XYZ file of C-alpha atoms in Angstrom:
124
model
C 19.971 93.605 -2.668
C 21.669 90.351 -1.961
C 22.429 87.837 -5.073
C 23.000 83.952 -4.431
C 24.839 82.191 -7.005
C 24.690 79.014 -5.813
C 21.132 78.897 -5.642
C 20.402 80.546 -9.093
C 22.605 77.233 -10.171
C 20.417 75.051 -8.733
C 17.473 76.128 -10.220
C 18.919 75.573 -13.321
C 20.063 72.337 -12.783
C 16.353 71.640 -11.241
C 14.931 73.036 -14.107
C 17.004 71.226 -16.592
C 15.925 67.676 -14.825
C 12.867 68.944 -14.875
C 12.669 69.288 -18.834
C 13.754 65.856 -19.328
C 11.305 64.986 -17.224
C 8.648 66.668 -19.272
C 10.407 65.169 -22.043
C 10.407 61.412 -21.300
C 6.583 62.186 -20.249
C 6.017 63.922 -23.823
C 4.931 60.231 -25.329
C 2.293 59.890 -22.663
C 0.434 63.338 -23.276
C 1.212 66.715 -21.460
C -0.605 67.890 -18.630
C -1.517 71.139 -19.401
C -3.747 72.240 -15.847
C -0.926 73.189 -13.170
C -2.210 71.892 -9.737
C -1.747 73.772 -6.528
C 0.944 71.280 -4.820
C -0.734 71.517 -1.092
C -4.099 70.231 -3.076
C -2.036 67.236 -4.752
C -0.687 66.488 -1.742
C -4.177 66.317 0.119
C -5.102 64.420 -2.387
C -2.359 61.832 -2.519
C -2.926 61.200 1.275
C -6.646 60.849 0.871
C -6.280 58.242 -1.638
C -3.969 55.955 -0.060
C -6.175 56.673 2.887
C -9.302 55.166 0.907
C -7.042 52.310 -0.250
C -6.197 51.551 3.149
C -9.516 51.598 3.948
C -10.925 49.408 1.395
C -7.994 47.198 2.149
C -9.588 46.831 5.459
C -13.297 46.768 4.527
C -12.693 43.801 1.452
C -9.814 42.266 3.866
C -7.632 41.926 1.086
C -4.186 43.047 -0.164
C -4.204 45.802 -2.364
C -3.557 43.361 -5.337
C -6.197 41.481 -4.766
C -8.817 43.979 -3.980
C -12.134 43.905 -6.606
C -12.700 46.635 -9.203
C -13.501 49.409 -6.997
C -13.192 52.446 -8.074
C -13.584 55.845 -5.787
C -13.650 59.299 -8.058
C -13.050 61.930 -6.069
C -14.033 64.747 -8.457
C -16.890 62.605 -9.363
C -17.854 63.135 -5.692
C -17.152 66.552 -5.346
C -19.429 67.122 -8.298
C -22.385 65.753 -6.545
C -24.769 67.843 -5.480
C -24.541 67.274 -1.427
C -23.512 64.813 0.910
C -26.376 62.735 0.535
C -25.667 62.573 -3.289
C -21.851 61.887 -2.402
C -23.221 58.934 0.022
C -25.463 57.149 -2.126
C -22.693 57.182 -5.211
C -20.134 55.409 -2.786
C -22.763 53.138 -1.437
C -23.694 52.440 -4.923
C -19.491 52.039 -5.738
C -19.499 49.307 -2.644
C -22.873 47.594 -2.925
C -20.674 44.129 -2.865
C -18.441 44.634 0.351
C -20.059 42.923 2.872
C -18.733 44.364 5.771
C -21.006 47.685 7.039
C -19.126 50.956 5.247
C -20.936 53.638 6.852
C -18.354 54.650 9.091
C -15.976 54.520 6.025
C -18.421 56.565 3.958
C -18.822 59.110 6.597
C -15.115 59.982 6.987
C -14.205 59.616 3.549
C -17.452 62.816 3.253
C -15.940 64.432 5.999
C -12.189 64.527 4.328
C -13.079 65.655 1.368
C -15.524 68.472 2.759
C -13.567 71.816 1.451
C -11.442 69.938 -0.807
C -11.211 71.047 -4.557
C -11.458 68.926 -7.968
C -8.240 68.690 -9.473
C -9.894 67.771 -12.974
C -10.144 70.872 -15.688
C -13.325 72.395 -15.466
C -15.369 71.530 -18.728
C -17.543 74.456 -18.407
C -17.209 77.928 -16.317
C -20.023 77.889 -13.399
C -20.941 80.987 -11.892
């Protein structure tokens, strides 16, 4: 077998940022669910896609954009895609530029993704 040192030292040193990470976070509640990284990373693309998007749709900074707010678990809980539309149709009944084409890609992106929200309940 073959034994680094140097890396074994660097996990430490990882792990002890890491810990005063958690600790300096300890105020603000712990998060108790680990999260697959490659879904928070999906996820973190898809929502700055969808506030580029609404960007675009409200043609407004970020700043300045209106209370909208997109859930993606909420729309992954829906029963099917026509459930999913009508929610963010419902979310962007005051945008008045036409959000159909936004509404269909933002279904097709998150088609296969997972909720990263602790289930409440086990479904089988």
């Amino acid at each position: 077998g073959s034994s680094g040192s140097s890396s074994r030292e660097d996990s430490v040193s990882a792990a002890a940022a890491v810990v005063q990470v958690q600790q300096r976070r300890h105020q603000q509640g712990k998060v108790t669910v680990k999260y697959d990284r490659k879904e928070l990373r999906k996820r973190l693309v898809l929502e700055e896609w969808i506030v580029e998007q609404l960007g675009q749709l409200y043609g407004c900074e970020e700043e300045e954009m209106p209370e909208v707010e997109i859930d993606i678990d909420d729309l992954l809980d829906a029963a099917n895609e026509e459930e999913r539309a009508l929610k963010l149709q419902e979310t962007l009944v005051d945008c008045y530029k036409p959000t159909e084409e936004f509404i269909k890609e933002l279904l097709t992106r998150i088609r296969g993704m997972r909720k990263l929200s602790p289930p409440q309940k086990k479904s089988i």
